[in-house]
Amino acid sequence: MKSVAIIGAGPMGLICAYRLLQSGYKVAVYERDDRLGGMSASFDFDGLRIERYYHFICKSDATLLASMQEFGLQDKLHWRNTKMGFYHEGLLHRWGSPLDLLRFKKLTLFMKLRYAANILVVKNIRDWRKLDKKNAETWLKKWLGPHAYQLLWGSLLTYKFYDLRHNLSAAWIAARIRRVAQSRDSLFSECLGYIEGGSESFVNKLAEEVIRLGGTITLKAEVSTVTTANSRVEGVVVNGAAIAYDKVISTIPLPLVPPLIPGLSPAIVQKIKSIENIGVVCVILKLTRAFTDNFWMNVNDSRMEISGMIEYSNLNPLPEHVLYIPYYLPRTHPKFAYTDAEFLTEVKACLIQINPGFNESWVKAASVSRYGFAQPVCTPGFFEKLPSAVTNIEGLLIADTTYYYPEDRSMSESLKLGNTLAELARKQ
């Protein structure tokens, strides 16, 4: 029986482990964190179990929907019509439907038609190769015009990528437009999903199935080295102990991989180092009342350095009102080093500007989560820049969220990639 070590116990690593166990492999999963799930992990937020980083489901998330059915969790998947807002220079506008677009006075009718045409075209894209080569800023300006681009996209990209925003792939942007556009009941109604009990309920079920089939999952397990000999995997060193394995699959962030594997080819290492990543600092507030009736609100206001906020309890009817405010930042940005208190102070100032009725008494609890590798910077021609998941070392596979490209980061894409890794491992 061949043995496999999987590094990382997020949905990708867990579904990969499950598929290999189904095929008769002996599988061990190692996770250096003290919890399962990776960016899907939940925590105790003042008595409420909730994800550290916001999650939602779209109707195009086929792999997740199929997996929910496979594991008997379909009854925990719920759909809800949601609302979207756009806060622009002091005014909160309803957003997301053709009527909302027509009512928005900051764009001419011609600009609105161009914007709508862009969404309709993107919604039906099947081949991303042509857009992969195009620059997102140039492509969006061609479709929308400079004024509409700056108003609708400029602030969003500035406060996610900062100086890196000028060199993004059009395929990456278009895939995000398409994912949400395909999750509508009609032109006038957006419909998104959530899992009862949060992502944790699905992740825990995956872990239970891995253990049921004879796999092992070890938390607080630091893999310091993948050992090799003659360009072949020998095993891993975990918490100082060397353990032999026939195959190793890494699902941790790519930038963390080269130091673990001295035998990686210079070409693979160079490709990994050429891919930049954006970190995230996510502020979560538990409020005494709803802040708005929107699930998602984009922000373009010269007084604020945020791109938006997600009022999760307007999607998932939790017993408490929960608001996420993400800061996407290059890890070299000075703001990434802010204290939790500094982020909370800035967030509260933004909330007062958006809703003058807001005050400190609304906040029942607050938390700040940080992750250094939240989003790869997908530049034009990114398909060619990705290193192969199949490495120069026999028995070693590597992948992370970068390989979702051009699709959005989601649990569905994580499961899809985990299935692919298992298939590649079986063929080696």
CSV table of C-alpha atoms in Angstrom, one decimal:
chain,number,residue,atom,x,y,z
A,1,MET,CA,0.0,0.0,0.0
A,2,LYS,CA,1.5,3.3,-1.1
A,3,SER,CA,1.7,6.1,1.6
A,4,VAL,CA,1.0,9.8,1.1
A,5,ALA,CA,1.7,12.8,3.3
A,6,ILE,CA,-0.5,15.8,2.6
A,7,ILE,CA,0.7,19.2,4.0
A,8,GLY,CA,-2.2,21.4,4.9
A,9,ALA,CA,-5.7,20.6,6.3
A,10,GLY,CA,-7.8,23.0,4.4
A,11,PRO,CA,-10.6,21.8,2.1
A,12,MET,CA,-8.1,21.1,-0.7
A,13,GLY,CA,-5.9,18.9,1.4
A,14,LEU,CA,-8.8,17.1,3.1
A,15,ILE,CA,-10.6,16.3,-0.1
A,16,CYS,CA,-7.4,15.1,-1.7
A,17,ALA,CA,-6.8,12.9,1.3
A,18,TYR,CA,-10.3,11.5,1.0
A,19,ARG,CA,-10.0,10.7,-2.7
A,20,LEU,CA,-6.7,8.9,-2.2
A,21,LEU,CA,-8.0,6.9,0.7
A,22,GLN,CA,-10.9,5.8,-1.6
A,23,SER,CA,-8.3,4.6,-4.0
A,24,GLY,CA,-6.5,2.5,-1.4
A,25,TYR,CA,-3.6,4.7,-0.4
A,26,LYS,CA,-2.4,5.2,3.2
A,27,VAL,CA,-2.8,8.9,3.9
A,28,ALA,CA,-1.6,11.3,6.7
A,29,VAL,CA,-2.5,15.0,6.8
A,30,TYR,CA,-0.3,17.4,8.6
A,31,GLU,CA,-1.5,20.9,9.6
A,32,ARG,CA,0.7,23.4,11.5
A,33,ASP,CA,-2.3,25.4,12.8
A,34,ASP,CA,-4.3,24.3,15.8
A,35,ARG,CA,-7.5,23.9,13.7
A,36,LEU,CA,-8.7,22.6,10.4
A,37,GLY,CA,-9.8,24.6,7.4
A,38,GLY,CA,-7.1,27.0,6.5
A,39,MET,CA,-8.8,30.3,5.3
A,40,SER,CA,-12.1,28.4,5.8
A,41,ALA,CA,-11.4,27.9,9.5
A,42,SER,CA,-13.8,29.2,12.2
A,43,PHE,CA,-13.2,30.6,15.6
A,44,ASP,CA,-15.1,31.4,18.8
A,45,PHE,CA,-16.2,35.0,18.2
A,46,ASP,CA,-17.5,36.0,21.7
A,47,GLY,CA,-19.7,32.9,21.8
A,48,LEU,CA,-20.5,32.7,18.1
A,49,ARG,CA,-18.7,30.1,15.9
A,50,ILE,CA,-17.9,31.8,12.6
A,51,GLU,CA,-15.3,31.9,9.9
A,52,ARG,CA,-12.3,34.2,10.4
A,53,TYR,CA,-12.7,35.3,6.7
A,54,TYR,CA,-16.1,35.7,5.0
A,55,HIS,CA,-17.4,33.0,2.7
A,56,PHE,CA,-20.4,32.8,0.4
A,57,ILE,CA,-21.6,30.3,-2.2
A,58,CYS,CA,-22.6,31.1,-5.8
A,59,LYS,CA,-24.8,28.9,-8.0
A,60,SER,CA,-21.8,28.3,-10.3
A,61,ASP,CA,-19.9,26.6,-7.5
A,62,ALA,CA,-20.5,23.2,-9.0
A,63,THR,CA,-17.9,21.2,-7.2
A,64,LEU,CA,-19.0,22.3,-3.8
A,65,LEU,CA,-22.6,21.7,-4.6
A,66,ALA,CA,-21.8,18.1,-5.8
A,67,SER,CA,-19.7,17.5,-2.7
A,68,MET,CA,-22.5,18.6,-0.3
A,69,GLN,CA,-24.7,16.1,-2.0
A,70,GLU,CA,-22.0,13.4,-1.9
A,71,PHE,CA,-21.5,13.8,1.9
A,72,GLY,CA,-25.2,14.1,2.7
A,73,LEU,CA,-25.0,17.7,3.6
A,74,GLN,CA,-27.4,19.1,1.0
A,75,ASP,CA,-29.9,20.1,3.7
A,76,LYS,CA,-27.3,22.4,5.3
A,77,LEU,CA,-27.0,24.4,2.1
A,78,HIS,CA,-29.4,27.4,2.0
A,79,TRP,CA,-30.0,30.1,-0.6
A,80,ARG,CA,-31.1,33.6,0.0
A,81,ASN,CA,-31.9,36.6,-2.1
A,82,THR,CA,-29.4,39.3,-1.1
A,83,LYS,CA,-29.0,43.0,-1.6
A,84,MET,CA,-25.9,45.0,-2.7
A,85,GLY,CA,-25.0,48.6,-2.0
A,86,PHE,CA,-22.5,51.0,-3.5
A,87,TYR,CA,-21.3,53.8,-1.2
A,88,HIS,CA,-20.0,56.6,-3.3
A,89,GLU,CA,-18.7,59.9,-2.0
A,90,GLY,CA,-21.1,60.3,0.9
A,91,LEU,CA,-24.2,58.5,-0.5
A,92,LEU,CA,-25.3,54.9,-0.3
A,93,HIS,CA,-26.8,53.7,-3.5
A,94,ARG,CA,-28.8,50.5,-4.1
A,95,TRP,CA,-26.7,48.4,-6.5
A,96,GLY,CA,-26.9,45.1,-8.5
A,97,SER,CA,-29.9,45.3,-10.8
A,98,PRO,CA,-30.6,47.1,-14.1
A,99,LEU,CA,-33.0,49.5,-12.3
A,100,ASP,CA,-30.3,50.4,-9.8
A,101,LEU,CA,-27.9,51.1,-12.6
A,102,LEU,CA,-30.4,53.3,-14.4
A,103,ARG,CA,-31.1,55.3,-11.2
A,104,PHE,CA,-27.4,55.9,-10.6
A,105,LYS,CA,-26.8,59.5,-11.7
A,106,LYS,CA,-23.0,59.5,-11.7
A,107,LEU,CA,-22.9,57.7,-15.1
A,108,THR,CA,-24.4,58.7,-18.4
A,109,LEU,CA,-26.8,56.4,-20.2
A,110,PHE,CA,-24.1,55.4,-22.7
A,111,MET,CA,-21.7,54.5,-19.8
A,112,LYS,CA,-24.5,52.4,-18.2
A,113,LEU,CA,-25.1,50.5,-21.4
A,114,ARG,CA,-21.4,49.8,-21.8
A,115,TYR,CA,-21.2,48.5,-18.2
A,116,ALA,CA,-24.3,46.2,-18.8
A,117,ALA,CA,-22.8,45.0,-22.1
A,118,ASN,CA,-19.6,44.0,-20.4
A,119,ILE,CA,-21.4,41.9,-17.8
A,120,LEU,CA,-23.5,40.2,-20.4
A,121,VAL,CA,-20.5,39.3,-22.5
A,122,VAL,CA,-18.4,38.1,-19.5
A,123,LYS,CA,-21.2,36.0,-18.2
A,124,ASN,CA,-20.9,33.7,-21.2
A,125,ILE,CA,-17.1,33.4,-21.5
A,126,ARG,CA,-15.9,29.8,-21.7
A,127,ASP,CA,-12.3,30.2,-22.8
A,128,TRP,CA,-10.1,32.5,-20.7
A,129,ARG,CA,-7.0,32.2,-22.8
A,130,LYS,CA,-7.5,35.5,-24.8
A,131,LEU,CA,-8.3,37.5,-21.7
A,132,ASP,CA,-5.3,35.9,-19.9
A,133,LYS,CA,-3.0,38.0,-22.1
A,134,LYS,CA,-4.8,41.3,-21.6
A,135,ASN,CA,-4.2,43.9,-19.0
A,136,ALA,CA,-7.3,44.3,-16.7
A,137,GLU,CA,-7.1,48.1,-16.4
A,138,THR,CA,-6.8,48.6,-20.2
A,139,TRP,CA,-9.5,46.0,-20.9
A,140,LEU,CA,-12.0,47.5,-18.4
A,141,LYS,CA,-11.3,51.1,-19.6
A,142,LYS,CA,-11.9,49.9,-23.2
A,143,TRP,CA,-15.3,48.5,-22.2
A,144,LEU,CA,-16.4,51.2,-19.7
A,145,GLY,CA,-14.5,54.3,-20.5
A,146,PRO,CA,-12.0,56.0,-18.2
A,147,HIS,CA,-14.6,57.8,-16.0
A,148,ALA,CA,-16.8,54.7,-15.4
A,149,TYR,CA,-13.7,52.6,-14.8
A,150,GLN,CA,-12.4,55.0,-12.1
A,151,LEU,CA,-15.8,55.3,-10.5
A,152,LEU,CA,-16.7,51.6,-10.5
A,153,TRP,CA,-13.3,49.8,-10.3
A,154,GLY,CA,-10.6,52.3,-9.5
A,155,SER,CA,-11.1,52.4,-5.8
A,156,LEU,CA,-11.8,48.6,-5.5
A,157,LEU,CA,-8.5,47.8,-7.2
A,158,THR,CA,-6.5,50.5,-5.4
A,159,TYR,CA,-7.4,49.3,-2.0
A,160,LYS,CA,-6.8,45.7,-2.9
A,161,PHE,CA,-3.6,45.9,-4.9
A,162,TYR,CA,-2.3,49.4,-4.4
A,163,ASP,CA,0.7,49.9,-6.8
A,164,LEU,CA,0.3,46.4,-8.2
A,165,ARG,CA,-3.2,47.2,-9.6
A,166,HIS,CA,-1.8,48.4,-13.0
A,167,ASN,CA,-0.6,45.0,-13.9
A,168,LEU,CA,-3.5,42.5,-13.4
A,169,SER,CA,-4.9,39.9,-15.8
A,170,ALA,CA,-8.2,40.7,-17.5
A,171,ALA,CA,-9.1,37.0,-17.1
A,172,TRP,CA,-8.8,37.3,-13.3
A,173,ILE,CA,-11.2,40.3,-13.2
A,174,ALA,CA,-13.6,38.8,-15.7
A,175,ALA,CA,-13.9,35.5,-13.8
A,176,ARG,CA,-15.1,37.4,-10.7
A,177,ILE,CA,-17.7,39.3,-12.6
A,178,ARG,CA,-18.9,36.1,-14.1
A,179,ARG,CA,-19.1,34.1,-10.9
A,180,VAL,CA,-21.5,36.6,-9.3
A,181,ALA,CA,-23.4,37.3,-12.5
A,182,GLN,CA,-24.2,33.6,-12.8
A,183,SER,CA,-25.7,33.5,-9.3
A,184,ARG,CA,-28.9,35.3,-10.0
A,185,ASP,CA,-32.5,34.2,-10.0
A,186,SER,CA,-33.2,36.9,-12.6
A,187,LEU,CA,-31.9,40.3,-13.8
A,188,PHE,CA,-33.4,41.8,-10.7
A,189,SER,CA,-32.5,39.3,-8.0
A,190,GLU,CA,-29.2,38.1,-6.8
A,191,CYS,CA,-29.2,34.7,-5.0
A,192,LEU,CA,-26.3,33.6,-2.8
A,193,GLY,CA,-25.8,30.6,-0.6
A,194,TYR,CA,-24.4,29.7,2.9
A,195,ILE,CA,-23.8,26.5,4.8
A,196,GLU,CA,-25.7,26.1,8.0
A,197,GLY,CA,-23.1,25.9,10.7
A,198,GLY,CA,-20.6,27.7,8.5
A,199,SER,CA,-17.8,26.3,6.5
A,200,GLU,CA,-16.7,24.4,9.6
A,201,SER,CA,-19.6,22.0,9.3
A,202,PHE,CA,-18.4,20.9,5.9
A,203,VAL,CA,-14.7,20.9,6.8
A,204,ASN,CA,-15.5,18.8,9.9
A,205,LYS,CA,-17.5,16.3,7.8
A,206,LEU,CA,-14.6,16.0,5.4
A,207,ALA,CA,-12.2,15.3,8.3
A,208,GLU,CA,-14.6,12.7,9.8
A,209,GLU,CA,-14.7,10.9,6.4
A,210,VAL,CA,-10.9,10.9,6.1
A,211,ILE,CA,-10.6,9.4,9.6
A,212,ARG,CA,-13.4,6.9,8.8
A,213,LEU,CA,-11.4,5.6,5.8
A,214,GLY,CA,-8.3,5.1,8.0
A,215,GLY,CA,-6.5,8.4,7.3
A,216,THR,CA,-4.8,10.4,10.1
A,217,ILE,CA,-4.9,14.2,10.6
A,218,THR,CA,-2.4,15.8,12.9
A,219,LEU,CA,-2.7,19.4,14.1
A,220,LYS,CA,0.1,21.6,15.4
A,221,ALA,CA,2.3,19.5,13.0
A,222,GLU,CA,5.1,21.6,11.5
A,223,VAL,CA,6.6,20.0,8.4
A,224,SER,CA,10.1,21.5,8.2
A,225,THR,CA,11.5,19.4,5.3
A,226,VAL,CA,10.4,17.2,2.5
A,227,THR,CA,13.2,14.7,2.2
A,228,THR,CA,14.4,13.5,-1.2
A,229,ALA,CA,17.0,11.3,-2.7
A,230,ASN,CA,17.9,10.9,-6.4
A,231,SER,CA,15.1,13.3,-7.4
A,232,ARG,CA,12.5,11.1,-5.6
A,233,VAL,CA,10.5,11.8,-2.4
A,234,GLU,CA,11.6,9.9,0.7
A,235,GLY,CA,9.3,11.5,3.2
A,236,VAL,CA,8.8,14.4,5.5
A,237,VAL,CA,10.3,15.8,8.8
A,238,VAL,CA,7.4,16.7,11.1
A,239,ASN,CA,8.1,18.3,14.5
A,240,GLY,CA,11.6,17.1,14.2
A,241,ALA,CA,10.8,13.5,13.4
A,242,ALA,CA,11.6,12.0,9.9
A,243,ILE,CA,8.7,9.8,8.5
A,244,ALA,CA,9.0,7.9,5.3
A,245,TYR,CA,6.3,8.4,2.5
A,246,ASP,CA,6.1,7.3,-1.1
A,247,LYS,CA,4.4,10.6,-2.1
A,248,VAL,CA,4.0,14.1,-0.7
A,249,ILE,CA,1.4,16.7,-1.7
A,250,SER,CA,1.8,20.3,-0.5
A,251,THR,CA,-1.3,22.5,-0.4
A,252,ILE,CA,0.3,25.3,1.7
A,253,PRO,CA,1.0,28.7,0.1
A,254,LEU,CA,3.6,28.5,-2.6
A,255,PRO,CA,6.0,31.0,-1.1
A,256,LEU,CA,6.4,28.6,1.9
A,257,VAL,CA,7.3,25.7,-0.3
A,258,PRO,CA,11.0,26.3,-1.6
A,259,PRO,CA,12.5,26.4,1.9
A,260,LEU,CA,10.9,23.0,2.7
A,261,ILE,CA,12.2,21.2,-0.4
A,262,PRO,CA,15.9,21.8,-1.2
A,263,GLY,CA,15.6,19.5,-4.3
A,264,LEU,CA,13.1,21.7,-6.2
A,265,SER,CA,14.4,22.7,-9.6
A,266,PRO,CA,15.7,26.3,-10.0
A,267,ALA,CA,13.1,26.9,-12.7
A,268,ILE,CA,10.2,26.0,-10.3
A,269,VAL,CA,11.7,28.1,-7.5
A,270,GLN,CA,12.1,31.0,-9.8
A,271,LYS,CA,8.4,30.8,-11.0
A,272,ILE,CA,7.3,30.6,-7.4
A,273,LYS,CA,9.3,33.6,-6.4
A,274,SER,CA,8.0,35.6,-9.4
A,275,ILE,CA,4.4,35.4,-8.1
A,276,GLU,CA,3.5,38.2,-5.6
A,277,ASN,CA,0.9,37.7,-2.9
A,278,ILE,CA,-1.4,40.1,-1.1
A,279,GLY,CA,-2.1,39.7,2.6
A,280,VAL,CA,-5.4,40.4,4.3
A,281,VAL,CA,-6.4,42.0,7.6
A,282,CYS,CA,-10.0,41.2,8.3
A,283,VAL,CA,-11.9,43.2,10.9
A,284,ILE,CA,-15.0,41.4,12.2
A,285,LEU,CA,-17.6,43.2,14.3
A,286,LYS,CA,-20.6,41.9,16.2
A,287,LEU,CA,-23.2,44.6,16.4
A,288,THR,CA,-26.4,45.1,18.4
A,289,ARG,CA,-28.3,45.9,15.2
A,290,ALA,CA,-28.0,45.7,11.4
A,291,PHE,CA,-25.7,48.3,9.9
A,292,THR,CA,-27.5,48.2,6.5
A,293,ASP,CA,-29.8,45.7,4.7
A,294,ASN,CA,-27.0,44.9,2.2
A,295,PHE,CA,-25.0,41.7,2.2
A,296,TRP,CA,-22.2,43.3,0.1
A,297,MET,CA,-21.3,47.0,-0.1
A,298,ASN,CA,-18.6,48.4,-2.3
A,299,VAL,CA,-17.1,51.6,-1.2
A,300,ASN,CA,-15.6,54.4,-3.3
A,301,ASP,CA,-15.1,57.4,-1.0
A,302,SER,CA,-12.1,59.7,-0.9
A,303,ARG,CA,-12.3,59.8,2.9
A,304,MET,CA,-11.9,56.1,3.4
A,305,GLU,CA,-9.2,53.5,2.6
A,306,ILE,CA,-11.4,50.5,2.3
A,307,SER,CA,-12.9,48.9,-0.7
A,308,GLY,CA,-16.1,47.5,0.9
A,309,MET,CA,-17.7,45.6,3.7
A,310,ILE,CA,-19.7,42.4,4.0
A,311,GLU,CA,-22.7,42.2,6.4
A,312,TYR,CA,-22.7,38.5,6.6
A,313,SER,CA,-25.8,38.3,8.8
A,314,ASN,CA,-27.8,39.7,5.9
A,315,LEU,CA,-27.0,36.4,4.0
A,316,ASN,CA,-26.9,34.0,6.9
A,317,PRO,CA,-29.6,34.9,9.5
A,318,LEU,CA,-27.4,34.5,12.5
A,319,PRO,CA,-28.7,35.3,16.0
A,320,GLU,CA,-26.3,38.3,16.0
A,321,HIS,CA,-25.4,41.0,13.4
A,322,VAL,CA,-21.9,40.3,12.0
A,323,LEU,CA,-20.0,42.7,9.7
A,324,TYR,CA,-16.7,41.9,8.0
A,325,ILE,CA,-14.4,44.8,6.8
A,326,PRO,CA,-11.4,43.3,4.9
A,327,TYR,CA,-8.1,45.2,4.2
A,328,TYR,CA,-6.2,43.6,1.4
A,329,LEU,CA,-2.6,44.9,1.6
A,330,PRO,CA,0.8,44.0,0.2
A,331,ARG,CA,2.7,42.6,3.2
A,332,THR,CA,5.3,45.4,2.6
A,333,HIS,CA,2.6,48.1,3.0
A,334,PRO,CA,3.1,50.1,6.2
A,335,LYS,CA,-0.5,49.5,7.1
A,336,PHE,CA,-0.1,45.8,7.3
A,337,ALA,CA,1.9,46.4,10.5
A,338,TYR,CA,-0.9,48.4,12.2
A,339,THR,CA,-2.1,47.1,15.5
A,340,ASP,CA,-5.5,45.6,15.9
A,341,ALA,CA,-6.6,48.8,17.8
A,342,GLU,CA,-5.5,51.0,14.9
A,343,PHE,CA,-7.6,49.0,12.4
A,344,LEU,CA,-10.6,49.1,14.8
A,345,THR,CA,-10.3,52.8,15.2
A,346,GLU,CA,-10.2,53.4,11.4
A,347,VAL,CA,-13.1,51.0,10.8
A,348,LYS,CA,-15.3,52.7,13.4
A,349,ALA,CA,-14.5,56.1,11.8
A,350,CYS,CA,-15.6,54.7,8.4
A,351,LEU,CA,-18.9,53.4,9.9
A,352,ILE,CA,-19.7,56.7,11.3
A,353,GLN,CA,-19.2,58.4,8.0
A,354,ILE,CA,-21.4,55.9,6.2
A,355,ASN,CA,-24.1,55.9,8.9
A,356,PRO,CA,-23.9,59.0,11.2
A,357,GLY,CA,-26.3,57.1,13.6
A,358,PHE,CA,-23.6,54.5,14.3
A,359,ASN,CA,-21.8,54.8,17.7
A,360,GLU,CA,-19.5,52.7,19.9
A,361,SER,CA,-22.5,51.2,21.8
A,362,TRP,CA,-23.5,49.2,18.7
A,363,VAL,CA,-20.3,47.1,19.0
A,364,LYS,CA,-20.7,44.1,21.2
A,365,ALA,CA,-17.4,42.4,20.2
A,366,ALA,CA,-14.6,42.9,17.7
A,367,SER,CA,-11.8,40.7,16.3
A,368,VAL,CA,-9.0,41.1,13.8
A,369,SER,CA,-7.6,38.2,11.8
A,370,ARG,CA,-4.5,38.3,9.5
A,371,TYR,CA,-3.2,36.1,6.7
A,372,GLY,CA,-0.1,36.8,4.7
A,373,PHE,CA,-1.1,34.9,1.5
A,374,ALA,CA,-4.7,35.8,0.8
A,375,GLN,CA,-4.5,36.6,-2.9
A,376,PRO,CA,-1.9,36.0,-5.6
A,377,VAL,CA,-1.3,38.9,-7.9
A,378,CYS,CA,-2.4,37.4,-11.2
A,379,THR,CA,-0.6,39.4,-13.9
A,380,PRO,CA,-1.2,39.1,-17.7
A,381,GLY,CA,0.0,35.8,-19.1
A,382,PHE,CA,-0.5,34.2,-15.7
A,383,PHE,CA,-1.2,30.7,-17.2
A,384,GLU,CA,2.4,30.5,-18.4
A,385,LYS,CA,3.8,31.9,-15.1
A,386,LEU,CA,2.3,29.1,-13.0
A,387,PRO,CA,4.7,26.3,-12.1
A,388,SER,CA,3.4,22.9,-12.9
A,389,ALA,CA,1.8,21.1,-9.9
A,390,VAL,CA,3.9,18.1,-11.0
A,391,THR,CA,7.4,18.9,-9.9
A,392,ASN,CA,10.9,17.7,-11.0
A,393,ILE,CA,10.9,15.4,-7.9
A,394,GLU,CA,9.1,12.1,-8.4
A,395,GLY,CA,6.2,11.7,-6.0
A,396,LEU,CA,6.0,15.4,-5.1
A,397,LEU,CA,3.0,17.6,-6.1
A,398,ILE,CA,2.5,21.3,-5.1
A,399,ALA,CA,-0.5,23.6,-5.4
A,400,ASP,CA,-2.3,26.4,-3.6
A,401,THR,CA,-5.0,28.9,-4.2
A,402,THR,CA,-2.8,30.4,-7.0
A,403,TYR,CA,-3.9,27.4,-9.2
A,404,TYR,CA,-7.6,28.5,-9.1
A,405,TYR,CA,-6.6,31.1,-11.7
A,406,PRO,CA,-8.6,32.7,-13.2
A,407,GLU,CA,-11.4,31.6,-10.9
A,408,ASP,CA,-12.2,33.3,-7.6
A,409,ARG,CA,-11.0,32.0,-4.3
A,410,SER,CA,-13.8,29.8,-3.0
A,411,MET,CA,-14.3,26.5,-1.2
A,412,SER,CA,-15.6,25.1,-4.5
A,413,GLU,CA,-12.3,25.8,-6.3
A,414,SER,CA,-10.4,24.4,-3.4
A,415,LEU,CA,-12.3,21.1,-3.7
A,416,LYS,CA,-11.9,21.0,-7.4
A,417,LEU,CA,-8.1,21.4,-7.2
A,418,GLY,CA,-7.9,18.9,-4.4
A,419,ASN,CA,-9.7,16.4,-6.7
A,420,THR,CA,-7.2,17.2,-9.4
A,421,LEU,CA,-4.2,16.7,-7.1
A,422,ALA,CA,-5.5,13.2,-6.1
A,423,GLU,CA,-5.9,12.3,-9.8
A,424,LEU,CA,-2.4,13.4,-10.5
A,425,ALA,CA,-1.0,11.5,-7.6
A,426,ARG,CA,-2.7,8.3,-8.8
A,427,LYS,CA,-1.1,8.7,-12.2
A,428,GLN,CA,2.4,9.1,-10.9
